[in-house]
Short mmCIF file of C-alpha atoms and ligand atoms in Angstrom, two decimals:
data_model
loop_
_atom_site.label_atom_id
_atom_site.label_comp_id
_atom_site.label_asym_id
_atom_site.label_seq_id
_atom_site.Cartn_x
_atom_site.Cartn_y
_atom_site.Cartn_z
CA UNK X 1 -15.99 5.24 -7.29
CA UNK X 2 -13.65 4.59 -10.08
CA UNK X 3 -10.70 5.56 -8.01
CA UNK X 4 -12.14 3.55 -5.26
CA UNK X 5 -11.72 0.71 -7.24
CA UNK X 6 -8.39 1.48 -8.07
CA UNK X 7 -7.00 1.00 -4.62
CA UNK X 8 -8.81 -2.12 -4.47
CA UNK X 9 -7.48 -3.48 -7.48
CA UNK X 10 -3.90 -2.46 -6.14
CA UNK X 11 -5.67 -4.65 -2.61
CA UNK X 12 -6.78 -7.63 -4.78
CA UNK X 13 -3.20 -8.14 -6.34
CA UNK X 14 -1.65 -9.19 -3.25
CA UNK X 15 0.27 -6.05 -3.14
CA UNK X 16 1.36 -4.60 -0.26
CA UNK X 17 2.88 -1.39 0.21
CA UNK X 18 5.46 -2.84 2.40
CA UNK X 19 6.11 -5.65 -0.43
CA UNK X 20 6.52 -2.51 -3.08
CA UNK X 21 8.80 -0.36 -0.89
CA UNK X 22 11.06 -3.20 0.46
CA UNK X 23 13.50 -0.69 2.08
CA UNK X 24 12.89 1.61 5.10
CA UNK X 25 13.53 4.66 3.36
CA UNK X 26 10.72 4.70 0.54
CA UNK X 27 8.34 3.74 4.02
CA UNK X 28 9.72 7.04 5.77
CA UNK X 29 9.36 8.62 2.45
CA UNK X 30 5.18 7.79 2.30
CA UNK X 31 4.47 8.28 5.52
CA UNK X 32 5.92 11.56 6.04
CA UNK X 33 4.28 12.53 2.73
CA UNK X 34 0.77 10.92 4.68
CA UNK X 35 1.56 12.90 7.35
CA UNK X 36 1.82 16.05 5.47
CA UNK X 37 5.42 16.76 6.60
CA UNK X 38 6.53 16.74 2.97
CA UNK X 39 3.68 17.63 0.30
CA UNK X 40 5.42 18.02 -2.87
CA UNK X 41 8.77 16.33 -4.13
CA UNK X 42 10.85 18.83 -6.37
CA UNK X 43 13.86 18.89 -7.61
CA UNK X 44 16.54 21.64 -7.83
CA UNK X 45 18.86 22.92 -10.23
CA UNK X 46 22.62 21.44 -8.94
CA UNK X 47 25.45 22.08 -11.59
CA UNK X 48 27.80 20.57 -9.40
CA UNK X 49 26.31 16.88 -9.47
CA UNK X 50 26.39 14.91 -12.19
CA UNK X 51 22.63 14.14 -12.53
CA UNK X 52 22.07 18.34 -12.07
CA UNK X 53 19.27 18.14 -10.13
CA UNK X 54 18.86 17.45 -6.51
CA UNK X 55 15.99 16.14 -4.28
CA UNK X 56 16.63 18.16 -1.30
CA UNK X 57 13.49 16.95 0.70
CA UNK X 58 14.57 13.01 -0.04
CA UNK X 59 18.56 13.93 0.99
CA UNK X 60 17.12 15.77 4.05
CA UNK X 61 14.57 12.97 5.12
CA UNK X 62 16.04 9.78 3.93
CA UNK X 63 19.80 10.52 2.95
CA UNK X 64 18.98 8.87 -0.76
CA UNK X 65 21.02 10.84 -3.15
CA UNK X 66 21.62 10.99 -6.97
CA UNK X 67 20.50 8.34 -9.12
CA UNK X 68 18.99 6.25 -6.24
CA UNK X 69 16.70 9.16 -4.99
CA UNK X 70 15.45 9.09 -8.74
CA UNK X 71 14.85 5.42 -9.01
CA UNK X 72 13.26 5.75 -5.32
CA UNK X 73 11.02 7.95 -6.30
CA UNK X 74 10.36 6.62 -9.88
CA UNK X 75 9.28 2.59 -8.24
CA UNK X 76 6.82 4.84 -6.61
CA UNK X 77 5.40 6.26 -9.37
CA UNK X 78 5.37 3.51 -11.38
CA UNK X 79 3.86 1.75 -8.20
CA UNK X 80 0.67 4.76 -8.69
CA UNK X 81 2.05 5.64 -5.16
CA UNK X 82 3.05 8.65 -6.32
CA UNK X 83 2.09 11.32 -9.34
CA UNK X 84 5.09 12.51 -11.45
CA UNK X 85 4.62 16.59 -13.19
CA UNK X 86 6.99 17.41 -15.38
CA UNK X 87 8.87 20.34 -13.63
CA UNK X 88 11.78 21.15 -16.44
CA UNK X 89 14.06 19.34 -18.87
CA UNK X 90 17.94 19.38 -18.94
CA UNK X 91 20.09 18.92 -21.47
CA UNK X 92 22.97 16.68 -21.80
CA UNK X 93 26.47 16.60 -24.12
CA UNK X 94 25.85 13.65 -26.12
CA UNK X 95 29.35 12.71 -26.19
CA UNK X 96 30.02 13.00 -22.26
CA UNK X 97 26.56 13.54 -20.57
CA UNK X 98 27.93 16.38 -18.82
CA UNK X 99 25.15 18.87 -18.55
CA UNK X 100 27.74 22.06 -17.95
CA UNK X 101 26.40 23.26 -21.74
CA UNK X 102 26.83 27.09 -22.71
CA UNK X 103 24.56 27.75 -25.70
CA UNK X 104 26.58 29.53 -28.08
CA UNK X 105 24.42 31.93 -31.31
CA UNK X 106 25.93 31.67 -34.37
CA UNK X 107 25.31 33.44 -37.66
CA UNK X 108 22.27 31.06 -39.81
CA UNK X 109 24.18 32.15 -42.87
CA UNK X 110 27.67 31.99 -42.35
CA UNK X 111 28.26 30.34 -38.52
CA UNK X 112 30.29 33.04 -37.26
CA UNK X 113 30.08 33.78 -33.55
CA UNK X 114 30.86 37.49 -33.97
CA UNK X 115 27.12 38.50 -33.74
CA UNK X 116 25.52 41.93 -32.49
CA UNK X 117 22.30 42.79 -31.41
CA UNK X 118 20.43 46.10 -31.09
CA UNK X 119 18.41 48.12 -32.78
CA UNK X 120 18.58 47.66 -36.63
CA UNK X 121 18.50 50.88 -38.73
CA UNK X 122 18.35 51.08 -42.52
CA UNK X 123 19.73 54.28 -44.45
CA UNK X 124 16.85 54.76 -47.38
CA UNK X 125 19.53 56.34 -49.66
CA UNK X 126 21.90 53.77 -49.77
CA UNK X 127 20.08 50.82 -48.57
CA UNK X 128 22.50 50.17 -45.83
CA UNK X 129 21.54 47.73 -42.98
CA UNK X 130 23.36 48.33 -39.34
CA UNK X 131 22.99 47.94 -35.69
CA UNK X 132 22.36 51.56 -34.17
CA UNK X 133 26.06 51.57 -32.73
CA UNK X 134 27.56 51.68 -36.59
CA UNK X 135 25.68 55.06 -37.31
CA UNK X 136 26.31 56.82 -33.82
CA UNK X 137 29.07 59.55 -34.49
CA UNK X 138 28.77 61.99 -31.73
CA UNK X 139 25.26 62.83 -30.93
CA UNK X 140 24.24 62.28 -34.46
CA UNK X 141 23.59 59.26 -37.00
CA UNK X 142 25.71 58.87 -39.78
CA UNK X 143 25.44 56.17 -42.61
CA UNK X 144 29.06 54.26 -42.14
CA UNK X 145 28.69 53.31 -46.15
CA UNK X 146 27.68 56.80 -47.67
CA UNK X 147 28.51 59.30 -44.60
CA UNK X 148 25.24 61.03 -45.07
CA UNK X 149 23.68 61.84 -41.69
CA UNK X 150 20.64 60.61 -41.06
CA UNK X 151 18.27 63.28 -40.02
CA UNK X 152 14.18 62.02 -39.68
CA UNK X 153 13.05 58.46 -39.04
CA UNK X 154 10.65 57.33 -41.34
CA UNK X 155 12.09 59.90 -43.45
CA UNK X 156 15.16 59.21 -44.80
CA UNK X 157 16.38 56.37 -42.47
CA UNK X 158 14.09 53.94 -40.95
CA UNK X 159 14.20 51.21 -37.66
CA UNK X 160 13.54 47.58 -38.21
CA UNK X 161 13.55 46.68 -34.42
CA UNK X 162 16.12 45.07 -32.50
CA UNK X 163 17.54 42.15 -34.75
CA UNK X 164 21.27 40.91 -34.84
CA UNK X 165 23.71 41.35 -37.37
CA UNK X 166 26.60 39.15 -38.36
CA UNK X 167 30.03 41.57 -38.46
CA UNK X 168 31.61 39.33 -40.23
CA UNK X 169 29.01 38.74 -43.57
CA UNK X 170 26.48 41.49 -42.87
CA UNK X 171 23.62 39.14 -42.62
CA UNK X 172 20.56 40.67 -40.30
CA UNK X 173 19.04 38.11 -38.88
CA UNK X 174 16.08 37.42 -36.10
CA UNK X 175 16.93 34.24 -35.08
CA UNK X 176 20.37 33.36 -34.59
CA UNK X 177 21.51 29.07 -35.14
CA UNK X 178 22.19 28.11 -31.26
CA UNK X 179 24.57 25.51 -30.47
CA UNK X 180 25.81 23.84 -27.36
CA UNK X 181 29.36 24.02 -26.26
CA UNK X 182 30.15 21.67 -23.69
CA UNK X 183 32.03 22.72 -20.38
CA UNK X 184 33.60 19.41 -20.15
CA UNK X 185 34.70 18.03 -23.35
CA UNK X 186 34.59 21.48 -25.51
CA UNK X 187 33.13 19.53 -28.24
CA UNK X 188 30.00 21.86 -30.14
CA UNK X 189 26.81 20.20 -30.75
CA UNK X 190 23.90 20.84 -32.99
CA UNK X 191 20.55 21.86 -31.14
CA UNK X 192 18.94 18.78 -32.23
CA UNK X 193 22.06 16.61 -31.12
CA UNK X 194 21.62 17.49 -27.35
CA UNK X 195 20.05 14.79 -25.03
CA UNK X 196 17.16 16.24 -23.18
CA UNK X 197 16.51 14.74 -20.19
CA UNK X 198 12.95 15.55 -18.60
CA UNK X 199 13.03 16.26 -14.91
CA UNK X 200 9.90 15.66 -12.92
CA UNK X 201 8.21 16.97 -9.31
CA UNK X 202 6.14 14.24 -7.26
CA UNK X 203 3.36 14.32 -4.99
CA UNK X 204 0.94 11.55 -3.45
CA UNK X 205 -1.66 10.02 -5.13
CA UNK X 206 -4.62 11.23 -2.73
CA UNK X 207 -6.62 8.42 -4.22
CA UNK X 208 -4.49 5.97 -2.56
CA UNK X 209 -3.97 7.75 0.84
CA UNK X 210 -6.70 5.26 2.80
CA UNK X 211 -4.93 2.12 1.09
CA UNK X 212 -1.41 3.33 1.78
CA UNK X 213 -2.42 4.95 5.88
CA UNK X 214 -4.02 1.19 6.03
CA UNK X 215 -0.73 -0.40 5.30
CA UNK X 216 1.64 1.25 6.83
CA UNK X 217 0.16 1.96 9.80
CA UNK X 218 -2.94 -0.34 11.73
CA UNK X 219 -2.20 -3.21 9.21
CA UNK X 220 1.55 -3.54 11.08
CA UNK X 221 0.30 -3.28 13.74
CA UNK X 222 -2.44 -5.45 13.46
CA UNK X 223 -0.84 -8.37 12.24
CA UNK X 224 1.83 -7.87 15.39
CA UNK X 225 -1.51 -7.83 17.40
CA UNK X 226 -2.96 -10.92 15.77
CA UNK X 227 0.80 -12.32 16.71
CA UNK X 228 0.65 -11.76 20.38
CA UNK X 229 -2.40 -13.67 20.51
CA UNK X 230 -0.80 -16.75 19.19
CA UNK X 231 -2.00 -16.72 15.70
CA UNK X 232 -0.39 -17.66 12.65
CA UNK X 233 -1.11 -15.27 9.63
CA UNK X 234 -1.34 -15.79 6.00
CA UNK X 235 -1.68 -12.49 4.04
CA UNK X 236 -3.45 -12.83 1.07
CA UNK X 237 -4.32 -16.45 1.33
CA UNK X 238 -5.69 -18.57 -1.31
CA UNK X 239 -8.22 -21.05 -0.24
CA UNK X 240 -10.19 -24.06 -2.25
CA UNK X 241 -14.09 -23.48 -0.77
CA UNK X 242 -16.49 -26.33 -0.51
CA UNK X 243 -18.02 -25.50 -4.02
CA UNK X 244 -14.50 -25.72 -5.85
CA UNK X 245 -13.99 -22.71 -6.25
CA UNK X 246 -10.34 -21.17 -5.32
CA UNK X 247 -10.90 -17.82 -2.97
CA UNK X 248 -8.29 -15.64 -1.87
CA UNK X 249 -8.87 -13.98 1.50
CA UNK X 250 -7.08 -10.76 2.66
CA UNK X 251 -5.66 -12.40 5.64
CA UNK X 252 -6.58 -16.07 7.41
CA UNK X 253 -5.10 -16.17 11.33
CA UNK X 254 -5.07 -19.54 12.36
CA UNK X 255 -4.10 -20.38 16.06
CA UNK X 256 -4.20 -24.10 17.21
CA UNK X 257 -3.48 -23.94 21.24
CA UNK X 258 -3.18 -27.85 21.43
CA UNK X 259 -7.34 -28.64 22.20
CA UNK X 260 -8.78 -27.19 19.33
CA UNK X 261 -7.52 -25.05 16.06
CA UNK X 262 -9.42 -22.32 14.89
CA UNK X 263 -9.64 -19.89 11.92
CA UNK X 264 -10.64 -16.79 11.57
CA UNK X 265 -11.03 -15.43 7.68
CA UNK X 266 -10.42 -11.41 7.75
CA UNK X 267 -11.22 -9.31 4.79
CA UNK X 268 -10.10 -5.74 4.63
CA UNK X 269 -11.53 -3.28 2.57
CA UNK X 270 -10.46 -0.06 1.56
CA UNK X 271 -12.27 3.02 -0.21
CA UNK X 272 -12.33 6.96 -0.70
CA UNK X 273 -15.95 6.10 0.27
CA UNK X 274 -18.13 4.29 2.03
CA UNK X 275 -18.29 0.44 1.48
CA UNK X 276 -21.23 -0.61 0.18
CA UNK X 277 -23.00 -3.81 0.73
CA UNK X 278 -21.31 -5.83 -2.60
CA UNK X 279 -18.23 -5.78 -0.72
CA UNK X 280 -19.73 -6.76 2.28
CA UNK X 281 -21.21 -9.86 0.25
CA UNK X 282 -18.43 -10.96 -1.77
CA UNK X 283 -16.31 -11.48 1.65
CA UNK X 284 -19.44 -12.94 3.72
CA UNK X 285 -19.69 -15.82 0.41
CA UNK X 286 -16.04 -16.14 0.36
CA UNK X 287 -15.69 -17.00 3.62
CA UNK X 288 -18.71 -19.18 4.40
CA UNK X 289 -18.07 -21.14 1.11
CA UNK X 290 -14.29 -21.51 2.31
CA UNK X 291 -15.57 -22.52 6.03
CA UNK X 292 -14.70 -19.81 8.41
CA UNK X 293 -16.88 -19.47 10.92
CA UNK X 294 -14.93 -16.35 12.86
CA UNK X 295 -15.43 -13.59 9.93
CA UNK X 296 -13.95 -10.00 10.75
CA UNK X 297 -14.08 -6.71 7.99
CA UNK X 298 -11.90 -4.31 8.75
CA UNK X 299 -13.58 -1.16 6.64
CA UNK X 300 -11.72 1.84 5.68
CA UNK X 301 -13.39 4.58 6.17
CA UNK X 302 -16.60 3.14 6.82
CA UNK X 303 -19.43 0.88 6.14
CA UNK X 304 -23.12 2.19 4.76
CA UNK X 305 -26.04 1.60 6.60
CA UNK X 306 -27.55 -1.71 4.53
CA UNK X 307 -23.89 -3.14 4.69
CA UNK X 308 -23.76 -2.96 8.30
CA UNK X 309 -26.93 -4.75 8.61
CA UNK X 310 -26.06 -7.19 7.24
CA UNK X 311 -22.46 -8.07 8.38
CA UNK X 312 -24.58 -8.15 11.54
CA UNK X 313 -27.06 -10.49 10.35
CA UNK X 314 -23.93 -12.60 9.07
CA UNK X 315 -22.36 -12.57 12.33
CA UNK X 316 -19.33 -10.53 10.87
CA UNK X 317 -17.07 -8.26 13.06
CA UNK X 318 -16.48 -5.24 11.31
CA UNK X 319 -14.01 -3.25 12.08
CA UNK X 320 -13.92 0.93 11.40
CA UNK X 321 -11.03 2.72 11.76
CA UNK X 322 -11.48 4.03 15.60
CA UNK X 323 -12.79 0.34 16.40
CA UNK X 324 -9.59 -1.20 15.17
CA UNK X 325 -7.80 1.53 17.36
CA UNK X 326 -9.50 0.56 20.32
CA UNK X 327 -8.70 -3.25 19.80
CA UNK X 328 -5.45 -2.66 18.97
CA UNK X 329 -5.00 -0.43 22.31
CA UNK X 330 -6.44 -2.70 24.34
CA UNK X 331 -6.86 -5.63 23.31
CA UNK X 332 -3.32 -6.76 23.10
CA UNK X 333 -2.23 -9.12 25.59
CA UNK X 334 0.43 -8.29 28.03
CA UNK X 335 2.44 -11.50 27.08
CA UNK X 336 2.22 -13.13 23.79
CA UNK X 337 0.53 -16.07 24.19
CA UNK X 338 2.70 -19.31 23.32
CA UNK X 339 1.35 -21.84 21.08
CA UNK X 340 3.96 -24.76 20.49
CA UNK X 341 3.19 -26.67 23.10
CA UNK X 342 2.92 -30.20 23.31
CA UNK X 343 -0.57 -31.15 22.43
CA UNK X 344 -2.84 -31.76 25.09
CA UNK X 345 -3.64 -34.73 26.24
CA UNK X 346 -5.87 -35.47 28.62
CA UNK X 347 -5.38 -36.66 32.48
CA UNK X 348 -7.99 -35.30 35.25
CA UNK X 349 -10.69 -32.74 35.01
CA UNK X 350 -8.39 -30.48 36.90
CA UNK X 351 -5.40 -30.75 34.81
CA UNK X 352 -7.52 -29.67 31.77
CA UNK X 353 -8.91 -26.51 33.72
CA UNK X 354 -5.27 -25.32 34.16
CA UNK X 355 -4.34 -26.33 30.95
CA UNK X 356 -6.88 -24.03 29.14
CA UNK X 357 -5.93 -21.28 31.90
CA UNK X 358 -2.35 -21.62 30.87
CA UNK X 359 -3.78 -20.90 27.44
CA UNK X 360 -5.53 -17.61 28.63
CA UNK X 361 -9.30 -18.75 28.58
CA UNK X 362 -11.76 -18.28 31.78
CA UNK X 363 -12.93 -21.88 32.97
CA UNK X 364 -16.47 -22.32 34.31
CA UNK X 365 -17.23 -25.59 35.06
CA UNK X 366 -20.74 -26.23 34.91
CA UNK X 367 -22.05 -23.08 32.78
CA UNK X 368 -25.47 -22.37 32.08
CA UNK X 369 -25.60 -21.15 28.93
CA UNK X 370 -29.10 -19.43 27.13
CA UNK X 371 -29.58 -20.86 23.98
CA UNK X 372 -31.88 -18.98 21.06
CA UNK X 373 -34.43 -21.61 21.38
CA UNK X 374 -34.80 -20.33 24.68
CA UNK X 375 -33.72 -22.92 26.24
CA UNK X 376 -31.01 -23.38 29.36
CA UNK X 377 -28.17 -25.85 28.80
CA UNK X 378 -25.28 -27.37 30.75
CA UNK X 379 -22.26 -27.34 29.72
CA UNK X 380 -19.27 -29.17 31.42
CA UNK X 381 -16.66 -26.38 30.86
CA UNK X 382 -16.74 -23.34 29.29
CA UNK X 383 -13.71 -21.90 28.17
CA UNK X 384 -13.94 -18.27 27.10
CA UNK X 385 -10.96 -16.03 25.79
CA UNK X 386 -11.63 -12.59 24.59
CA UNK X 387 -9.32 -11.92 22.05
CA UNK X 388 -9.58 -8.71 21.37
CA UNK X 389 -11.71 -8.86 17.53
CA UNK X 390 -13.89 -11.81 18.41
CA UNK X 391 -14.29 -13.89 21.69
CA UNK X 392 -13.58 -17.48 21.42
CA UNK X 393 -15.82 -19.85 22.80
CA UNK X 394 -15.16 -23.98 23.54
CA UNK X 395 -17.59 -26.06 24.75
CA UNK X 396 -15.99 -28.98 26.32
CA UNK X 397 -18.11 -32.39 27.24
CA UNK X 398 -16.40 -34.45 29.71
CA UNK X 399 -17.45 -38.22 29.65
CA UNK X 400 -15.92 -40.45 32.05
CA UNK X 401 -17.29 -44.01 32.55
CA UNK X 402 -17.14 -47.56 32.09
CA UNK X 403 -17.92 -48.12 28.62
CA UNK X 404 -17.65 -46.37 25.50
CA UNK X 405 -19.41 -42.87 25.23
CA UNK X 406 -22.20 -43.93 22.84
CA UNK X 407 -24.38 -41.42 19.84
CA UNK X 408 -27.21 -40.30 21.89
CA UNK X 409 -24.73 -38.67 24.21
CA UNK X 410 -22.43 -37.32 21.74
CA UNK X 411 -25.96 -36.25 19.46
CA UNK X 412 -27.28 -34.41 22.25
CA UNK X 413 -24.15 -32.37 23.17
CA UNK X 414 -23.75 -31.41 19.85
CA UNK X 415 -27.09 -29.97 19.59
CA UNK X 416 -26.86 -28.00 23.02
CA UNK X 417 -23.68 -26.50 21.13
CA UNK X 418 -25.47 -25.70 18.10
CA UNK X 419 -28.36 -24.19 20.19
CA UNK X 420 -25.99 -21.91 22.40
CA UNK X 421 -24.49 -20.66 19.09
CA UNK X 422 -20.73 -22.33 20.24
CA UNK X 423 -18.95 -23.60 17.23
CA UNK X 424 -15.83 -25.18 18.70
CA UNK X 425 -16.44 -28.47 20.36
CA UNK X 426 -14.42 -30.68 22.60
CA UNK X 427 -15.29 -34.41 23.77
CA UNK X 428 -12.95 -35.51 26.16
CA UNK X 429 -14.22 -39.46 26.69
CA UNK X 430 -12.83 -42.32 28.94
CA UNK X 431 -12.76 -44.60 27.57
CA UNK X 432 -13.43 -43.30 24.45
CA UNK X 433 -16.20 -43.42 22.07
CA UNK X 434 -18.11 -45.80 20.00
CA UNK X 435 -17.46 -45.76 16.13
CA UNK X 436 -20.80 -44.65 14.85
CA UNK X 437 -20.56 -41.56 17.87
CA UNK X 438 -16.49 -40.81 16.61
CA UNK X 439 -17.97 -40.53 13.19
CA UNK X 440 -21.28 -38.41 14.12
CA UNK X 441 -18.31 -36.31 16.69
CA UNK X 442 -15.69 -35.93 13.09
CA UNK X 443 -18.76 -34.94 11.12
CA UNK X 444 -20.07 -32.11 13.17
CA UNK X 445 -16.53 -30.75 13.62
CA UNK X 446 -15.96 -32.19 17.15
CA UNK X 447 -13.04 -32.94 18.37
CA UNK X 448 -12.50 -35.67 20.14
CA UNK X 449 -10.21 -36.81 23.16
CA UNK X 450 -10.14 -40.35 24.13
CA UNK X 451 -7.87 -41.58 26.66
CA UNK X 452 -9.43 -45.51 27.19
CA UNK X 453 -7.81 -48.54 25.72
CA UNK X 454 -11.13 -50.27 25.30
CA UNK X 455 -11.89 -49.27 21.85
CA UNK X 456 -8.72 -49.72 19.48
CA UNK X 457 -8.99 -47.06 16.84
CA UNK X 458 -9.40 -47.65 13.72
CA UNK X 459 -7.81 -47.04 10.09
CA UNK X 460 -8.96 -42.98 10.20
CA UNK X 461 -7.76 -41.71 13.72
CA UNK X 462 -10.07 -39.53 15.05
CA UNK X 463 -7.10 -36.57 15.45
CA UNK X 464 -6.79 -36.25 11.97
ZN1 ZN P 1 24.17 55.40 -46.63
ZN1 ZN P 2 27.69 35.89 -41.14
ZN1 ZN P 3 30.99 17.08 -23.29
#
């Protein structure tokens, strides 16, 4: 669960992976590393580059060499997109970074390079200390200090293992002082003077895979899909809810097609596991307190069984992985659906039915709609769209008469909406309305078209 968390924290943020890799490349990078085309990121010894190291895999898949490939792939890791091992470390000439150093053994006691190494033999007799080579004389061992041959080891001579011995002072020695001589600049520098540059391997952070398959994938193209129905998206929104409290909601698609606007709130959540109900809670508050009535969870990878209940209860469209593949397969409209029109504005019965065709809904005039008191109502027109995540419902009261359109009319309407479970409202009223059933029609959220110059409006026009 911890890691869960993790990606959401990374969710809650506002980051998104296509904020943190703002260039194609580190994108191509992820997603071939979510793919499984690439699974680990190491580097290989290159002498001939200044850096000496390479990143074949990022050359070969996104031409990012050098110093950029590092930073690339460092962003990610400091990102938590990616894990960094240590793989090796390099050293460096401290006085031109070249990393062409030969390590050169010198003698601890008196520097010279002219060191040997073998087997170190000691004559008994004389106490003389020698690589093998100095007593070899023909098939035999002779002492080169007292020229007695050495007959029995452990005897008279014995071995002290393979050591090295200075030629020049005599010193025998295990571990000779090692120095760096640089390629480049032929300047000689202590062992504790080099630079040592640590050199690291990458792979993804498995914990993340859900979040980042989310983002760079069905997120793109939902938000294209939400597009090409006309809606306007804010990622990450922040919204003030009724209780004063400021909210920030994953995404908020707004779409206003001229007769009414309307908002759905979308949450998305993202786990190793399943999503338990909490989640499901904390988005279903969020949203009501903020006013959306259209709610839809997307749910990576799934949703528990009590969660699920009660996103249904709440009237919540969640949306698993395959569902969101189905709506975005299908449900995408052949032509994107224009929006900046010039606001409606009422004529004839008949011009309004082809306006709200224009606008992609089915018109029936006249619908009998169930409502869940069991009762039938009549609605003038009944504009239905099926967008793909929810279906968008307006019931539309036309009132055409002599006078103003008084309460009782505009009260009853209202509650045949309510009863049918249809949250967007039109009144389209010639003349127009009276003020107490404008400001019963503004309270309940309806909108109201009046097209009569018998009532002036007042101060707080009714289109607000
Ligand atoms: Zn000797
Ligand atoms: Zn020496
Ligand atoms: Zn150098």
């Amino acid at each position: 669960m911890a890691e869960a968390d993790r990606a959401l924290e990374a969710e809650e943020a506002g980051q998104t992976v296509t904020g943190i890799l703002k260039d194609e490349e580190g994108m191509k990078l992820v997603s071939d590393m979510l793919a499984a085309r690439i699974v680990d990121i190491k580097p290989q010894y290159d002498f001939s580059t200044e850096l000496g190291f390479i990143y074949p895999v990022v050359e070969q898949t996104i031409q990012v060499k050098g110093k950029a490939a590092v930073s690339l792939l460092e962003t990610l890791s400091d990102k938590g997109i990616l894990k960094r091992s240590f793989f090796d470390k390099i050293l460096r000439c401290p006085r031109c970074q070249s990393i062409n150093l030969r390590p050169s053994m010198r003698c601890p006691k008196c520097g010279s390079r002219n060191i040997a190494r073998g087997r170190v033999l000691e004559h008994l007799a004389c106490r003389y200390v020698g690589v093998e080579d100095e007593f070899r004389a023909g098939g035999r061992y002779v002492c080169p200090r007292c020229k007695m041959e050495l007959r029995t080891m452990g005897a008279d001579y014995q071995s002290r293992g393979v050591l090295r011995k200075c030629r020049d002072c005599g010193e025998v020695f295990n571990v000779p002082l090692t120095n760096w001589v640089c390629l480049k600049c032929s300047s000689i520098s202590d062992d504790d003077k080099v630079a040592e540059v640590s050199i690291y391997s990458y792979s993804l952070d498995e914990t993340k895979r859900n979040w980042l398959e989310f983002e760079l994938q069905p997120k793109v193209r939902f938000l294209e899909f939400l597009s090409r129905h006309g809606y306007r998206v804010t990622e990450n929104a922040r919204v003030k809810g009724r209780s004063g409290a400021e909210h920030c909601i994953d995404m908020v698609a707004t779409r206003d097609d001229g007769l009414v606007s309307h908002s759905i709130a979308i949450g998305i959540e993202i786990a190793r596991e399943k999503i338990g109900l909490d989640r499901v809670l904390d988005f279903d508050v969020k949203a009501y307190d903020s006013g959306f009535h259209n709610k839809v969870l997307i749910v990576v990878p799934e949703l528990g069984e009590e969660a699920k209940k009660f996103a249904q209860l709440q009237r919540i469209e969640i949306l698993e992985p395959e569902e969101l593949e189905k709506v975005l397969i299908h449900g995408v409209p052949p032509a994107a659906v224009k929006t900046d029109k010039e606001p409606f504005e009422f004529k004839s019965k008949s011009q309004l039915v082809q306006y709200l065709q224009e606008q992609g809904y089915k018109v029936n005039k006249n619908a009998k709609v169930e409502g869940r008191s069991g009762a039938e109502h009549n609605i003038d027109i009944l504009a239905t769209r099926d967008e793909g995540i929810i279906t968008h419902r307006i019931a539309i009261d036309v009132e055409v008469g002599k006078s103003p359109v008084g309460l009782d009319k505009v009260f009853k309407f209202d509650d045949k909406a309510y009863d049918a479970g249809i949250l967007d409202k039109v009144i389209i009223a010639v003349p127009g309305l009276t003020r107490e059933a404008r400001q019963f029609a503004r309270h309940q959220g309806t909108k109201v078209f009046e097209t009569g110059q018998m009532e002036p409006p007042d101060e707080e026009d009714p289109e607000d």
